[in-house]
Amino acid sequence: EETLQAVLNIVVFVFVLTAVVYVVEQHRNPKIQTYVDALYFTVTTLTTTGFGDITLGSKTTASNGAAAMAVRV
């Protein structure tokens, strides 16, 4: 039960932080145009994978990359 609660807390934290990134950056950063862009940025930043050195080509691959990085944690 504690593990489930911890996972739920992390998921909620990531999605709330993603919403904050999206709202703040959507008009400032041309690379963050959708919620998926903000999610990719958030997961990449939180997992300390880095960003900019590898660019994913489409929204689908960005989503898959974000999911793979989240599973890694």
PDB file of C-alpha atoms in Angstrom:
ATOM      1  CA  GLU A   1       0.000   0.000   0.000  1.00  0.00           C
ATOM      2  CA  GLU A   2       2.871   2.393   0.762  1.00  0.00           C
ATOM      3  CA  THR A   3       4.456   1.651  -2.603  1.00  0.00           C
ATOM      4  CA  LEU A   4       1.227   2.422  -4.406  1.00  0.00           C
ATOM      5  CA  GLN A   5       0.899   5.690  -2.492  1.00  0.00           C
ATOM      6  CA  ALA A   6       4.487   6.641  -3.363  1.00  0.00           C
ATOM      7  CA  VAL A   7       3.954   5.909  -7.068  1.00  0.00           C
ATOM      8  CA  LEU A   8       0.718   7.881  -7.068  1.00  0.00           C
ATOM      9  CA  ASN A   9       2.451  10.835  -5.383  1.00  0.00           C
ATOM     10  CA  ILE A  10       5.213  10.832  -8.005  1.00  0.00           C
ATOM     11  CA  VAL A  11       2.729  10.649 -10.890  1.00  0.00           C
ATOM     12  CA  VAL A  12       0.655  13.507  -9.497  1.00  0.00           C
ATOM     13  CA  PHE A  13       3.807  15.558  -8.859  1.00  0.00           C
ATOM     14  CA  VAL A  14       5.047  15.045 -12.425  1.00  0.00           C
ATOM     15  CA  PHE A  15       1.719  15.986 -14.013  1.00  0.00           C
ATOM     16  CA  VAL A  16       1.236  19.058 -11.817  1.00  0.00           C
ATOM     17  CA  LEU A  17       4.801  20.203 -12.490  1.00  0.00           C
ATOM     18  CA  THR A  18       4.244  19.569 -16.202  1.00  0.00           C
ATOM     19  CA  ALA A  19       1.168  21.803 -16.107  1.00  0.00           C
ATOM     20  CA  VAL A  20       3.201  24.560 -14.459  1.00  0.00           C
ATOM     21  CA  VAL A  21       5.946  24.236 -17.080  1.00  0.00           C
ATOM     22  CA  TYR A  22       3.376  24.303 -19.875  1.00  0.00           C
ATOM     23  CA  VAL A  23       1.568  27.398 -18.566  1.00  0.00           C
ATOM     24  CA  VAL A  24       4.770  29.319 -17.892  1.00  0.00           C
ATOM     25  CA  GLU A  25       6.741  28.321 -20.984  1.00  0.00           C
ATOM     26  CA  GLN A  26       4.191  27.931 -23.787  1.00  0.00           C
ATOM     27  CA  HIS A  27       4.511  31.569 -24.894  1.00  0.00           C
ATOM     28  CA  ARG A  28       8.185  31.994 -24.006  1.00  0.00           C
ATOM     29  CA  ASN A  29       9.746  28.836 -25.376  1.00  0.00           C
ATOM     30  CA  PRO A  30       8.957  27.934 -28.994  1.00  0.00           C
ATOM     31  CA  LYS A  31       9.927  24.306 -28.357  1.00  0.00           C
ATOM     32  CA  ILE A  32       7.170  23.857 -25.751  1.00  0.00           C
ATOM     33  CA  GLN A  33       3.988  24.151 -27.767  1.00  0.00           C
ATOM     34  CA  THR A  34       1.920  21.301 -26.301  1.00  0.00           C
ATOM     35  CA  TYR A  35       1.430  19.536 -22.978  1.00  0.00           C
ATOM     36  CA  VAL A  36       3.418  16.593 -24.360  1.00  0.00           C
ATOM     37  CA  ASP A  37       6.376  18.917 -25.008  1.00  0.00           C
ATOM     38  CA  ALA A  38       6.160  20.122 -21.406  1.00  0.00           C
ATOM     39  CA  LEU A  39       5.869  16.529 -20.152  1.00  0.00           C
ATOM     40  CA  TYR A  40       8.955  15.516 -22.118  1.00  0.00           C
ATOM     41  CA  PHE A  41      10.881  18.503 -20.724  1.00  0.00           C
ATOM     42  CA  THR A  42       9.725  17.771 -17.158  1.00  0.00           C
ATOM     43  CA  VAL A  43      10.540  14.053 -17.208  1.00  0.00           C
ATOM     44  CA  THR A  44      13.869  14.681 -18.904  1.00  0.00           C
ATOM     45  CA  THR A  45      14.787  17.277 -16.318  1.00  0.00           C
ATOM     46  CA  LEU A  46      13.610  15.293 -13.286  1.00  0.00           C
ATOM     47  CA  THR A  47      15.427  12.139 -14.362  1.00  0.00           C
ATOM     48  CA  THR A  48      18.602  14.173 -14.990  1.00  0.00           C
ATOM     49  CA  THR A  49      18.823  12.556 -18.414  1.00  0.00           C
ATOM     50  CA  GLY A  50      19.509  15.928 -19.970  1.00  0.00           C
ATOM     51  CA  PHE A  51      17.974  17.588 -22.963  1.00  0.00           C
ATOM     52  CA  GLY A  52      19.253  19.140 -26.145  1.00  0.00           C
ATOM     53  CA  ASP A  53      21.933  16.593 -26.821  1.00  0.00           C
ATOM     54  CA  ILE A  54      19.434  14.139 -28.338  1.00  0.00           C
ATOM     55  CA  THR A  55      16.395  15.489 -30.138  1.00  0.00           C
ATOM     56  CA  LEU A  56      13.427  13.226 -30.733  1.00  0.00           C
ATOM     57  CA  GLY A  57      11.705  13.700 -34.068  1.00  0.00           C
ATOM     58  CA  SER A  58       7.981  13.543 -33.336  1.00  0.00           C
ATOM     59  CA  LYS A  59       5.428  13.824 -30.534  1.00  0.00           C
ATOM     60  CA  THR A  60       5.067  10.031 -30.435  1.00  0.00           C
ATOM     61  CA  THR A  61       8.775   9.424 -30.013  1.00  0.00           C
ATOM     62  CA  ALA A  62       8.962  12.181 -27.393  1.00  0.00           C
ATOM     63  CA  SER A  63       6.165  10.483 -25.454  1.00  0.00           C
ATOM     64  CA  ASN A  64       7.871   7.112 -25.738  1.00  0.00           C
ATOM     65  CA  GLY A  65      11.156   8.648 -24.645  1.00  0.00           C
ATOM     66  CA  ALA A  66       9.525  10.284 -21.639  1.00  0.00           C
ATOM     67  CA  ALA A  67       7.895   6.989 -20.668  1.00  0.00           C
ATOM     68  CA  ALA A  68      11.190   5.132 -20.978  1.00  0.00           C
ATOM     69  CA  MET A  69      12.967   7.697 -18.805  1.00  0.00           C
ATOM     70  CA  ALA A  70      10.191   7.530 -16.191  1.00  0.00           C
ATOM     71  CA  VAL A  71      10.444   3.728 -16.072  1.00  0.00           C
ATOM     72  CA  ARG A  72      14.190   4.081 -15.589  1.00  0.00           C
ATOM     73  CA  VAL A  73      13.604   5.985 -12.343  1.00  0.00           C
TER      74      VAL A  73
END
